[in-house]
Amino acid sequence: MSVRKTRPTMFFLRTIISCILLVKETGAVDQLNKPYLEVLTSYPDDVIVIGGKVRLHCKNRTKAETFYLTKDQNDIGSQNNSEFSIVDLKLSDSGLYSCRYSWNNVFSEPSEHQDIYVHDKYPPPQITVKPRKIVRPGEDITITCATPYSNMQFTFYKNGQSFKVSNDNPFSYFKRNAGEEDVGQYACDFRTKSDSKAQIQSYLSDYITIKVKGLDSPSAWLEKYGGENQTVKIICQAPVTSKMVWFQLLNSSEGIVEEIDGVFENQVTFNIASPDHTQKQYYCVYAMRIGNNLAFSAISKPVFIWGVDYTTVNIIRLLISALVLILLGVILVIHFNIFQKTEESLPELPPARRNQAEQSEYTEMVIMKTEHVMEDNEISSAGDNIEEL
């Protein structure tokens, strides 16, 4: 009976010990978290080219003694630092990279793989054209090539033949008064300059097809009808029929005011609600599709909208009032000067008149004295009469 009891006990103890060892081993592994491999480059869009440099950072969240870098599941280096560097890259450096680390002779799991691809050429440059791919005869055109890489030399191609080289970035080819001789396919590429350590060329850019097409200008006229908002109606008519046409209404100060896309009509109406109170010029153009691009016409003759600028009117009123006040002041000054000159210019009385006047004054004085004496005599006579009574 004792033997039977001992065997289950030993089995139970062995099971417990095994579990303890398993938990201990699992806990040790869990303490070394799975790292993450970060690829660090100085290249635009992380495009790595031959002759360059790349840094690989094995990021972890626990203590580590040694870091290991693997390529295509083969160890290629170990060090105490978590950041690895690969310089003077070659095509053979392309591959799948991962890393791991150790602590107290315990190794972490390897990181997820990072694909590093070393290019033997730069990505193609970006090529653009202004104002558009289809221009009118005599219109200026600008083709621009650009890349985020520095210290490069550009080459322009027309119909597969190089015709322009420049060290500028971006590099623009400007053509004034485009004509039939400028029709063709344009592209560009770039390469490291001759003084660079590695001579690397880029892929060729996309081709841009330049066409020259003249479209007659449309007709435009103005119709204005009353209403609360004084809406203005501008009619634009293109000299084409039975084709899809795009219309644009342009303003002399604001550019495109309104667009009407893809209509099978050669005449459209643009409505301008409540135009502001300033004089403006409006134009219209139309476009037709040629291949995958639009060809634009010349602009129409201007259509004028005459508005009332109340600020200007008020200023004019103030100026007129000021002029009126100035004129009144001038008139008063002139009148005062004339009156003063008139008084100064009056002649003196002749001697005869002067004597006559003096005599008349003397006669008046004598008469006044005589009247005074007569009054005194009358008073005396009245007094004598009273005494006699």
XYZ file of C-alpha atoms in Angstrom:
389
model
C 0.000 0.000 0.000
C 2.895 2.401 0.782
C 4.479 1.774 -2.626
C 1.257 2.631 -4.352
C 1.040 5.895 -2.412
C 4.675 6.819 -3.122
C 4.440 6.569 -6.897
C 1.627 9.153 -7.276
C 3.491 11.437 -4.902
C 6.729 11.257 -6.924
C 4.828 11.803 -10.141
C 3.133 14.841 -8.632
C 6.444 16.311 -7.466
C 8.073 15.800 -10.850
C 5.130 17.538 -12.488
C 5.407 20.507 -10.167
C 9.162 20.821 -10.723
C 8.719 20.656 -14.472
C 6.075 23.372 -14.351
C 8.310 25.564 -12.194
C 11.228 25.174 -14.598
C 8.984 25.859 -17.582
C 7.537 28.965 -15.983
C 11.021 30.182 -15.066
C 12.309 29.612 -18.565
C 9.225 31.240 -20.113
C 9.494 34.234 -17.817
C 13.126 34.737 -18.774
C 12.247 34.705 -22.436
C 9.278 37.011 -21.939
C 11.529 39.580 -20.287
C 13.415 39.995 -23.597
C 10.820 41.607 -25.739
C 10.835 41.233 -29.469
C 12.884 44.078 -31.000
C 11.980 46.276 -33.936
C 14.455 46.999 -36.745
C 14.280 50.602 -37.992
C 15.912 51.551 -41.299
C 17.301 55.111 -41.319
C 18.366 56.810 -44.553
C 18.978 60.346 -45.784
C 17.441 59.604 -49.191
C 14.167 61.168 -50.340
C 11.340 58.642 -50.131
C 13.867 56.177 -48.602
C 15.151 55.218 -52.059
C 18.616 53.732 -51.483
C 21.177 53.888 -54.279
C 24.638 52.370 -54.707
C 27.503 54.237 -53.067
C 25.248 55.498 -50.309
C 24.859 54.775 -46.600
C 22.146 53.238 -44.446
C 21.701 52.894 -40.665
C 19.852 50.029 -38.983
C 18.568 50.607 -35.444
C 17.602 47.549 -33.361
C 15.074 49.078 -30.955
C 14.259 47.174 -27.745
C 12.530 47.934 -24.448
C 14.626 45.796 -22.048
C 18.261 45.476 -21.069
C 20.656 44.041 -23.640
C 24.320 43.065 -23.719
C 24.832 42.221 -27.360
C 22.956 43.044 -30.570
C 23.016 40.824 -33.635
C 22.270 41.787 -37.254
C 21.197 39.192 -39.764
C 20.755 39.313 -43.522
C 18.708 36.655 -45.256
C 18.712 34.762 -41.903
C 22.520 34.775 -41.687
C 24.373 36.612 -38.920
C 26.547 39.356 -40.417
C 27.604 41.247 -37.280
C 27.310 41.677 -33.530
C 28.114 44.608 -31.265
C 27.232 46.288 -27.985
C 25.574 49.213 -29.760
C 22.017 48.930 -31.043
C 22.700 50.879 -34.272
C 24.440 49.292 -37.266
C 25.790 51.192 -40.295
C 26.408 50.006 -43.823
C 28.443 52.413 -45.989
C 29.360 52.461 -49.665
C 26.356 50.323 -50.523
C 26.535 47.849 -53.376
C 23.877 45.951 -55.249
C 24.869 42.859 -53.274
C 23.784 44.611 -50.049
C 20.160 44.204 -51.054
C 18.264 41.659 -48.936
C 16.030 40.948 -45.920
C 17.482 42.259 -42.661
C 16.471 41.545 -39.055
C 18.033 41.837 -35.605
C 17.960 40.291 -32.133
C 19.750 40.816 -28.820
C 20.821 38.863 -25.722
C 20.915 39.341 -21.955
C 22.439 36.868 -19.484
C 22.911 34.335 -22.276
C 19.207 34.561 -23.128
C 18.349 35.551 -26.712
C 15.342 37.498 -27.859
C 13.197 36.592 -30.799
C 14.348 38.071 -34.130
C 12.641 41.239 -35.325
C 10.375 41.431 -38.328
C 12.301 41.543 -41.604
C 13.038 44.829 -43.369
C 13.586 44.718 -47.113
C 16.516 46.835 -48.258
C 16.832 47.274 -51.992
C 19.874 49.041 -53.407
C 19.117 50.767 -56.727
C 21.627 51.233 -59.483
C 19.683 54.285 -60.750
C 17.861 57.215 -59.218
C 14.074 57.462 -59.574
C 12.944 59.522 -62.573
C 12.558 63.285 -62.118
C 9.224 65.050 -62.180
C 8.454 66.907 -65.400
C 5.757 69.572 -65.707
C 4.631 72.073 -68.331
C 2.964 75.490 -68.136
C 0.498 76.770 -69.134
C -0.622 73.454 -70.729
C 0.403 70.702 -73.128
C -1.552 72.185 -76.034
C -0.735 75.867 -76.568
C -1.861 78.459 -79.067
C 0.515 79.725 -81.775
C 2.701 82.461 -80.324
C 2.038 81.487 -76.722
C 4.954 81.052 -74.312
C 5.652 77.635 -72.832
C 7.797 76.469 -69.896
C 8.898 72.850 -69.263
C 10.370 72.163 -65.806
C 12.329 69.175 -64.477
C 12.912 68.677 -60.716
C 14.208 66.096 -58.244
C 14.612 66.027 -54.439
C 18.212 64.831 -54.837
C 21.003 67.424 -54.734
C 24.234 67.909 -56.676
C 22.722 66.672 -59.939
C 22.998 67.590 -63.623
C 19.889 67.636 -65.824
C 19.510 66.792 -69.486
C 16.490 67.654 -71.634
C 15.434 65.491 -74.568
C 13.185 66.265 -77.516
C 12.017 63.316 -79.612
C 14.767 61.187 -78.029
C 17.626 63.624 -78.730
C 19.333 65.626 -75.977
C 19.328 69.367 -76.568
C 19.797 71.101 -73.204
C 22.024 70.477 -70.132
C 21.964 72.359 -66.834
C 23.149 72.073 -63.217
C 20.081 73.959 -61.923
C 17.511 72.142 -59.811
C 14.740 72.605 -60.719
C 15.686 73.223 -64.331
C 13.233 75.056 -66.618
C 13.285 75.247 -70.389
C 11.484 78.391 -71.539
C 10.294 78.819 -75.134
C 8.832 82.123 -76.258
C 6.338 82.343 -79.132
C 5.770 78.618 -79.556
C 5.221 77.423 -83.131
C 5.042 74.253 -85.175
C 8.793 73.723 -84.754
C 8.223 73.216 -81.002
C 5.769 70.322 -81.425
C 7.192 67.051 -80.102
C 7.788 64.750 -77.132
C 9.873 66.105 -74.269
C 11.572 64.238 -71.400
C 14.483 64.690 -68.990
C 16.794 62.800 -66.660
C 19.623 63.611 -64.261
C 22.886 62.161 -63.025
C 25.470 62.843 -60.367
C 27.978 65.502 -61.312
C 31.410 64.580 -62.584
C 33.048 65.408 -59.238
C 30.848 62.908 -57.344
C 32.296 59.699 -55.933
C 29.766 57.474 -57.690
C 28.490 58.196 -61.204
C 24.794 57.307 -61.105
C 22.106 58.234 -63.591
C 18.353 58.451 -63.071
C 15.607 56.786 -65.013
C 14.072 58.855 -67.799
C 11.063 60.949 -66.872
C 7.639 60.539 -68.416
C 7.228 61.978 -71.884
C 5.214 65.162 -72.351
C 3.747 65.714 -75.798
C 3.617 69.379 -76.767
C 1.149 70.465 -79.452
C 0.391 73.855 -81.002
C -3.235 74.424 -81.933
C -4.999 77.687 -82.683
C -8.696 78.095 -81.830
C -10.546 81.265 -82.798
C -11.677 83.490 -79.957
C -15.354 83.384 -78.916
C -17.852 86.239 -79.004
C -19.108 87.773 -75.778
C -21.771 90.351 -75.047
C -23.679 91.721 -72.098
C -27.351 91.563 -71.212
C -28.563 93.235 -68.039
C -32.037 92.798 -66.638
C -33.634 94.351 -63.583
C -34.304 92.712 -60.310
C -33.701 93.033 -56.620
C -30.090 91.930 -56.977
C -29.454 93.522 -60.385
C -28.211 90.258 -61.914
C -25.976 90.624 -64.952
C -26.061 88.120 -67.800
C -23.021 87.573 -70.067
C -23.414 85.493 -73.230
C -20.413 83.562 -74.599
C -20.543 81.967 -78.040
C -17.866 79.716 -79.592
C -17.463 79.377 -83.391
C -17.813 75.561 -83.242
C -20.738 73.196 -83.627
C -21.602 69.598 -82.683
C -18.574 69.170 -80.385
C -18.191 69.027 -76.638
C -17.002 72.419 -75.433
C -15.743 73.759 -72.089
C -16.342 77.430 -71.250
C -14.698 79.762 -68.743
C -15.631 83.287 -67.664
C -12.582 85.331 -66.651
C -12.281 88.513 -64.652
C -9.535 91.094 -65.100
C -8.683 90.965 -61.380
C -9.903 87.622 -60.015
C -9.064 85.138 -62.772
C -11.623 82.400 -63.384
C -15.067 83.476 -62.157
C -17.189 80.571 -63.399
C -16.796 77.421 -65.515
C -19.235 75.370 -67.563
C -17.885 71.894 -68.291
C -18.536 69.661 -71.265
C -21.649 70.856 -73.068
C -22.710 70.064 -76.619
C -23.628 73.692 -77.245
C -21.667 76.544 -78.723
C -23.381 79.225 -76.613
C -23.707 79.494 -72.842
C -24.912 82.104 -70.365
C -23.023 83.244 -67.279
C -25.071 84.919 -64.543
C -23.373 87.335 -62.153
C -25.596 88.049 -59.163
C -25.129 91.336 -57.310
C -21.894 92.529 -58.952
C -19.892 94.827 -56.715
C -19.872 98.546 -57.374
C -16.679 98.799 -59.388
C -15.885 98.812 -63.065
C -14.750 95.366 -64.254
C -13.775 93.714 -67.480
C -14.951 90.183 -68.227
C -13.682 87.798 -70.894
C -14.632 84.303 -71.946
C -12.686 81.431 -73.471
C -13.616 77.943 -74.590
C -11.711 74.670 -74.855
C -11.982 71.512 -76.907
C -10.520 68.088 -76.195
C -7.729 66.915 -78.487
C -6.620 63.440 -77.469
C -6.339 63.368 -73.674
C -5.740 67.107 -73.317
C -7.671 70.335 -73.750
C -6.854 73.031 -76.298
C -7.914 76.543 -75.248
C -8.996 79.372 -77.489
C -7.836 82.953 -77.432
C -9.834 85.209 -75.103
C -12.825 87.167 -76.310
C -13.041 90.924 -76.499
C -13.730 92.470 -73.083
C -17.222 92.963 -71.721
C -17.506 95.946 -69.372
C -19.751 96.132 -66.330
C -20.101 99.717 -65.184
C -20.907 100.003 -61.519
C -21.195 102.848 -59.054
C -18.434 103.242 -56.555
C -20.054 105.116 -53.681
C -16.713 105.875 -52.089
C -15.581 107.636 -55.234
C -18.873 109.523 -55.482
C -18.522 110.784 -51.910
C -14.971 111.917 -52.548
C -16.108 113.783 -55.673
C -18.875 115.447 -53.697
C -16.415 116.616 -51.053
C -14.095 117.978 -53.716
C -16.956 119.877 -55.383
C -18.029 121.345 -52.019
C -14.479 122.456 -51.318
C -14.243 124.114 -54.746
C -17.537 125.949 -54.157
C -16.273 127.264 -50.814
C -13.033 128.386 -52.401
C -14.907 130.194 -55.183
C -17.164 131.950 -52.653
C -14.118 133.073 -50.708
C -12.479 134.407 -53.869
C -15.663 136.294 -54.814
C -15.867 137.921 -51.355
C -12.225 138.977 -51.477
C -12.669 140.469 -54.940
C -15.839 142.317 -53.865
C -14.108 143.751 -50.755
C -11.136 144.974 -52.813
C -13.429 146.656 -55.361
C -15.408 148.444 -52.593
C -12.229 149.656 -50.910
C -10.773 150.944 -54.192
C -14.069 152.751 -54.958
C -13.971 154.702 -51.675
C -10.341 155.656 -52.167
C -10.976 156.842 -55.721
C -13.897 159.301 -54.914
C -12.833 163.018 -55.839
C -12.895 165.925 -53.308
C -15.661 168.627 -53.551
C -14.723 171.753 -55.579
C -14.108 175.091 -53.670
C -17.430 176.644 -54.685
C -19.406 173.729 -53.396
C -17.248 173.591 -50.302
C -17.952 177.359 -49.584
C -21.592 176.835 -50.318
C -21.699 174.050 -47.867
C -19.855 176.057 -45.258
C -22.291 179.009 -45.833
C -25.262 176.760 -45.456
C -23.885 175.502 -42.195
C -23.317 179.133 -41.064
C -26.843 180.115 -42.083
C -28.287 177.234 -40.072
C -26.341 178.356 -37.038
C -27.593 182.000 -37.399
C -31.167 180.829 -37.746
C -30.838 178.658 -34.647
C -29.407 181.629 -32.655
C -32.166 183.982 -33.886
C -34.829 181.525 -32.895
C -33.216 181.239 -29.483
C -33.210 185.078 -28.988
C -36.840 185.366 -30.077
C -37.824 182.740 -27.587
C -36.023 184.641 -24.838
C -37.818 187.903 -25.768
C -41.181 186.207 -25.684
C -40.483 184.872 -22.233
C -39.452 188.380 -21.013
C -42.572 189.987 -22.425
C -44.761 187.446 -20.783
C -43.056 188.172 -17.470
C -43.626 191.959 -17.768
C -47.284 191.392 -18.439
C -47.647 189.327 -15.339
C -46.074 192.072 -13.220
C -48.429 194.698 -14.598
C -51.357 192.620 -13.606
